[in-house]
Structures are given as C-alpha cells and as structure tokens.
XYZ file of C-alpha atoms in Angstrom:
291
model
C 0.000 0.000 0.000
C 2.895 2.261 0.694
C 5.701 3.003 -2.365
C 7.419 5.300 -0.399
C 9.755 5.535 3.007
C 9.502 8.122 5.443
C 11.212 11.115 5.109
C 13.572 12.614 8.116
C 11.963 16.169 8.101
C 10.325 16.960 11.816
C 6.993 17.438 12.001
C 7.172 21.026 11.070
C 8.867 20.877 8.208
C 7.515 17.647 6.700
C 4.885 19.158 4.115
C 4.444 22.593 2.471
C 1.266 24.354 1.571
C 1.538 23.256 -1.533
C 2.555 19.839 -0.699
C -1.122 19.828 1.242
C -3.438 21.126 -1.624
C -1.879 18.039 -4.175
C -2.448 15.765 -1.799
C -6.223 17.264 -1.140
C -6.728 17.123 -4.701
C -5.725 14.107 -5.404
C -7.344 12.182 -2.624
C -10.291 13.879 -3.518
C -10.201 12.523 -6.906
C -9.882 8.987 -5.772
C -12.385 8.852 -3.648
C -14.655 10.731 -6.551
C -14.072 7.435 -8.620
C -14.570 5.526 -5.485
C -18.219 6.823 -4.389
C -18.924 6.109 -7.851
C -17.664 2.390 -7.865
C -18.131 1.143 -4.072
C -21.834 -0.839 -3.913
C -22.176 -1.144 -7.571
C -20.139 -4.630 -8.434
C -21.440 -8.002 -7.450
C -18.516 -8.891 -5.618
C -18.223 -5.802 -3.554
C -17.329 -6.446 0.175
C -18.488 -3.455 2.084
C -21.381 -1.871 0.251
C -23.927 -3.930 -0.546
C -26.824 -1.199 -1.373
C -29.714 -3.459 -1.936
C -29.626 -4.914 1.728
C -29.240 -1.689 3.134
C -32.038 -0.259 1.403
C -34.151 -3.519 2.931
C -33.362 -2.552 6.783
C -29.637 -3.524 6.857
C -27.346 -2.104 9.681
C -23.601 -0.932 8.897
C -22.688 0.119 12.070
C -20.794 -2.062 13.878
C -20.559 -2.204 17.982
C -17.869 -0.532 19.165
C -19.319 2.582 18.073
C -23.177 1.609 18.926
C -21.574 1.400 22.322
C -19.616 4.215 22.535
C -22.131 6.376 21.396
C -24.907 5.118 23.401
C -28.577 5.468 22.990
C -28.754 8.275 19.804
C -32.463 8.852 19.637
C -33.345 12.220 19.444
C -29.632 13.543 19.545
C -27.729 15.530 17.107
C -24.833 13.570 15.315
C -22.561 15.060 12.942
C -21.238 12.061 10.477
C -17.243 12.808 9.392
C -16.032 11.067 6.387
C -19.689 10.187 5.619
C -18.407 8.414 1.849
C -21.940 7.800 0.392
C -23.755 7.984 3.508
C -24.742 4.169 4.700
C -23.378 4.685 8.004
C -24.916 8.308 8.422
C -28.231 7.132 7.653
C -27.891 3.858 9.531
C -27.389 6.558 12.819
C -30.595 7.929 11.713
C -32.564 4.952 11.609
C -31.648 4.682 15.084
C -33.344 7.859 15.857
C -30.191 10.889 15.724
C -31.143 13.956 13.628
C -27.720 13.224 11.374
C -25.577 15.572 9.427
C -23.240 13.926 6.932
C -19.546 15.636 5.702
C -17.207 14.175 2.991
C -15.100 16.370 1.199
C -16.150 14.045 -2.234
C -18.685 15.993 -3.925
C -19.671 12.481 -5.464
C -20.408 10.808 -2.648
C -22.418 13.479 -1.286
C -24.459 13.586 -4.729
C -24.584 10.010 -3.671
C -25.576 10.173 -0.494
C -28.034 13.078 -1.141
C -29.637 10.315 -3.527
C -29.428 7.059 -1.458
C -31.088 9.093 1.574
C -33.924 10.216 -0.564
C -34.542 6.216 -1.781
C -34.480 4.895 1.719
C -36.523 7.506 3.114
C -34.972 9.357 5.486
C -34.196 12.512 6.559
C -30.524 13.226 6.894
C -28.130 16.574 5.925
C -25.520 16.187 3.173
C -22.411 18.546 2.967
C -19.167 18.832 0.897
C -16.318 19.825 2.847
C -12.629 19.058 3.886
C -12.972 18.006 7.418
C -9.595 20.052 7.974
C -11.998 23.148 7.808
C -15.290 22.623 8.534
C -18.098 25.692 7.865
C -18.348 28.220 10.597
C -22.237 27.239 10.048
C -21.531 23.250 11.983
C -19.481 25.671 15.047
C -21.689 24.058 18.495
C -24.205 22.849 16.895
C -23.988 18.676 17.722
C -24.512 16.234 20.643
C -22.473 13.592 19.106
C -19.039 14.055 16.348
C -18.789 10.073 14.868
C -15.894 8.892 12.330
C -14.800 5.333 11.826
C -13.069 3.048 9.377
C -10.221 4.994 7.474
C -10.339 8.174 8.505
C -7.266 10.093 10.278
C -4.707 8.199 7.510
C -6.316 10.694 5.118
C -5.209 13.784 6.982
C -2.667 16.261 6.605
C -3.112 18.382 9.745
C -4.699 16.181 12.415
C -4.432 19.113 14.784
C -6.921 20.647 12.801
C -9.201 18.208 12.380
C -9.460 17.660 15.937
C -10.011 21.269 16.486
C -13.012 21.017 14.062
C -14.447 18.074 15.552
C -14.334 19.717 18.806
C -15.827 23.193 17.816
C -18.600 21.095 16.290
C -19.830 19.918 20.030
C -21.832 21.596 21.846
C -20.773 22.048 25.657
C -20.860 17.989 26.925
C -21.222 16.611 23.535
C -18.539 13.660 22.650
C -16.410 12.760 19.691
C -16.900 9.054 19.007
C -13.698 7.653 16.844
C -12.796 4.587 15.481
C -10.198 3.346 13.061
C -7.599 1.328 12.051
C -4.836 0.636 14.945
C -1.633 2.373 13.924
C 0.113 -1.177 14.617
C -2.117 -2.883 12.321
C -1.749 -0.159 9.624
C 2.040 -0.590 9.253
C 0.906 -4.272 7.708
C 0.800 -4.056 3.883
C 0.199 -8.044 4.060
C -0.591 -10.277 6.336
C 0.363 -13.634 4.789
C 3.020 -13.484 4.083
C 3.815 -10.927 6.146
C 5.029 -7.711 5.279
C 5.197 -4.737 6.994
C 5.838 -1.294 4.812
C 4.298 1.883 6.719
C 5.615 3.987 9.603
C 4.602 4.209 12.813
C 3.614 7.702 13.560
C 5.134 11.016 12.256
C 2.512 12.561 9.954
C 5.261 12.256 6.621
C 2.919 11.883 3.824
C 3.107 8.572 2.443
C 2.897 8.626 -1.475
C 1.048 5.766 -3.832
C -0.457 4.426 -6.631
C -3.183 2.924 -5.011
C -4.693 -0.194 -7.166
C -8.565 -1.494 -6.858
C -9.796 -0.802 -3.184
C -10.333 -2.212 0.234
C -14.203 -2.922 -1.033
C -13.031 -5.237 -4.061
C -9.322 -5.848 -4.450
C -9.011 -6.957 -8.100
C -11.600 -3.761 -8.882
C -11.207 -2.831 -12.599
C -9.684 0.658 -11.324
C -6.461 1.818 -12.597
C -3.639 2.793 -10.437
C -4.969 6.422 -8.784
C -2.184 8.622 -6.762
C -3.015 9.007 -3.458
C -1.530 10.758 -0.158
C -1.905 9.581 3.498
C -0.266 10.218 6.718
C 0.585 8.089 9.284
C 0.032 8.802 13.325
C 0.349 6.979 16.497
C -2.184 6.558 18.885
C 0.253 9.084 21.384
C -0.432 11.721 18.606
C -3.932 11.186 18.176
C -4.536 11.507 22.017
C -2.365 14.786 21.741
C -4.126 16.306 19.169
C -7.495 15.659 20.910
C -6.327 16.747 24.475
C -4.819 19.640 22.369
C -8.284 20.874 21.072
C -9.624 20.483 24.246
C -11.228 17.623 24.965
C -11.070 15.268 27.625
C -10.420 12.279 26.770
C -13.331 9.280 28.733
C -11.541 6.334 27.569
C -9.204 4.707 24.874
C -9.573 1.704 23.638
C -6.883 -0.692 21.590
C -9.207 -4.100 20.062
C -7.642 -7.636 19.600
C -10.353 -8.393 17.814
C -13.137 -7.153 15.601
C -16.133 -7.327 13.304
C -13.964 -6.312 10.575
C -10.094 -5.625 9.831
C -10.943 -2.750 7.311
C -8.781 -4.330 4.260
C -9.680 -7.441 4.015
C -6.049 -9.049 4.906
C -6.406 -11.174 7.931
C -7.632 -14.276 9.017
C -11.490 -15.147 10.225
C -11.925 -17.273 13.221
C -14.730 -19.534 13.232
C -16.914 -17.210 15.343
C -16.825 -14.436 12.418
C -13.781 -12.527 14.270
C -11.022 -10.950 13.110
C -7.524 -11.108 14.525
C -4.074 -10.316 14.150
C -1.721 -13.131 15.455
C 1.448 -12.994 16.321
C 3.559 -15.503 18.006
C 1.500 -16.495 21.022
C -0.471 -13.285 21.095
C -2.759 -10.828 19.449
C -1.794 -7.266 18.107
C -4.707 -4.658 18.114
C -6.624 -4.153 14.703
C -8.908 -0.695 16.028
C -8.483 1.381 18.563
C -11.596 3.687 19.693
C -11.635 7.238 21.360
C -14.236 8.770 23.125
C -13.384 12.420 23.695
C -15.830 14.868 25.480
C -15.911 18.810 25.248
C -16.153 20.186 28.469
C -18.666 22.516 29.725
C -17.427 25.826 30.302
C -17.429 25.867 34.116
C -15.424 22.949 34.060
C-alpha cells in the first residue's frame, strides 16, 4: 500500500502548503471514482446497497456502544463516503448531518437518503476546515473506518471536531490501529508503513479495500501516518477530555480485508502467542465551560 519511506523532516517541516493542496486534490479525486464504484459490483465487500435499502445495519458495535442510545440527539457524520453509516445513525433515531469532502459521494448520499426515506443533511467539505455554520451545533461528532490516515493536519481536524460539540457533547472515533496499519500483508507478512510522524506517504493505489481486483487503474493518493500518542495529543490539544481509549484484539472487521477469520466471524491479528490490536476507539468529550 505504501511506495514510499519516510522522510527525516520533523513534524514542522515535513509538508508545504503546496505539498497539502496536491495531496487534497488528489485524494479527492480517488475517492470521486470511489463513491462512484463502491456498492455497484457483485462482488463488492463493504457496500452492498440493496440490503441496506431492505433494513440492513452498517454500524458495527464498538461505536453503537460508545455512542450510546442516539435517539433524538444531534450527530454530525465525518467522512460520511456515500452515507450508509450516516443514515444507519438515523434509523436509530439521531437527527444526522453527513460531511465528505467528495462531492460524489455526497451527490450520492443526497440520492441514497432520498430512496431509503430518510431525513438526513448532506455537505461537501474538507474536514480540515469545517463551515463556521456546523461551530456548536452537535450532541455527538462520529468517524470510523479509514479516517485520520487521510489527513494532513490532524491538529486541525481535531479542532473542528471539537468546535462542532456543543458544551458535553462527545467525539466518538474509530479506526484502524496504527500497529495494524504498518501491515501491507498479512500472509506473508510484510510490513511497509511507519509508525507515527505525519510524513505523507505517497502511492499508486490499485482497486480498493471494497473489491481488491476492482477494474480501477492505479490512482495517486496521499496519506499520513500517526500513532495513537499523537492522536490523544491532538485531541487533548483541542480540548477535549479524553473518557476512555480503547486498543481491540479483535473485531467485526479488519478494514482491508487481509487477515484471518476465526470460526466465530472474528477478526484477529496473530502474532507468536499473542494478538496485536486491529482498532483502537476514542471517546473524547468537550467540556462545559465551568469545568
């Protein structure tokens, strides 16, 4: 997944303004040809439309239990791709608001939304700078699967998420454990991405983590790697208090479709005698101002 090594420029130094907007742009165009493609082959492996639109839940637990009881709550949906998982929070009751910086997965969204009859809020935006118009506004801030690896300036992004709460209201994050994430395969094994550091990581990414022999040609792509210290930073950095960190040895999913399924429909990541995290979860609270 990763073509190149990591640079030895400090944090500061490691990406220009510049270096930022191609690597916006050119994640953005991937994951334009993405909300077009995901849910539309037979032999898809995440987004299988149809069963949704029948009554299917995506969400998975460790953010149902995180999040707690949503009815009635506002939830703003980060990296919303073509909104499954934002309207799957609103069939649980939340009033939901859905960002992705794609403007065709929101065109996507906007449309699966209307066919599955629900009500639910659809906006293009990089989650690096989210409108002024989101500031205090939500109960509940919820991104999973794949999301900080696509960030240039995670202090930012936690700053948005945060300004997004109203006083009390929680952040709710899950992704892929930066252990797990340094695996480009898992059999055999081979590991080929950095711990930590935010140095962009250039590729040519081929087919995706939906349908690995996708008929997609190679796209360039940009992500960033961070370790679960700087994640924590950045949050505590924005202000939030962090309730409780999680690191999970096993999982509904492994996000890419690499490693082994046990018998009772787990995933894990063995090695040796042991098991190696696959997610970790955050839940993050903004305080209340007497506080």
């Amino acid at each position: 997944m990763v073509a190149n090594k990591p640079e030895t420029a400090s944090a500061l130094e490691r990406h220009t303004a510049g270096d930022v907007a191609r690597g916006l742009a050119s994640n953005r165009a991937l994951w334009d040809r993405l909300a077009d493609f995901h849910g539309t082959d037979p032999d898809d492996r995440s987004y299988d439309v149809e069963s949704f639109l029948a009554g299917r839940q995506t969400l998975r637990g460790i953010e149902k239990e995180l999040a707690g009881d949503v009815a009635g709550k506002d939830l703003l949906h980060l990296h919303c791709h073509f909104g499954m998982d934002t309207l799957s929070w609103a069939r649980l009751g939340a009033r939901v608001t859905g960002v992705d910086f794609s403007p065709r997965a929101i065109t996507r969204a906007r449309a699966l939304a209307e066919r599955a009859g629900l009500a639910a809020e659809f906006i293009e935006a990089d989650t690096q700078r989210l409108p002024d118009s989101l500031s205090a506004r939500f109960d509940l801030v919820v991104a999973t699967y794949g999301v900080l690896s696509w960030i240039a300036d995670l202090t930012a992004w936690m700053a948005g998420a945060a300004a997004a709460l109203r006083p009390g209201g929680r952040l709710v994050l899950v992704d892929l454990h930066p252990v797990f994430q340094t695996v480009l395969t898992f059999e055999p094994f081979v590991a080929d991405w950095p711990y930590g550091g935010g140095v962009p990581q250039h590729d040519a990414m081929t087919g995706t983590y939906a349908h690995s022999n996708a008929p997609l040609a190679p796209q360039e792509s940009t992500q960033y790697p961070y370790s679960v210290g700087e994640i924590v930073t950045a949050a505590a950095s924005a202000g939030l208090a962090v309730e409780q960190l999680g690191e999970h040895t096993e999982a509904e999913t492994d996000g890419r479709h690499i490693l082994p399924q046990g018998p009772d429909g787990l995933f894990r990541f063995p090695v040796s005698d042991t098991y190696l995290p696959i997610l970790y979860s955050l839940s993050a609270v903004r305080p209340h101002r007497d506080q």
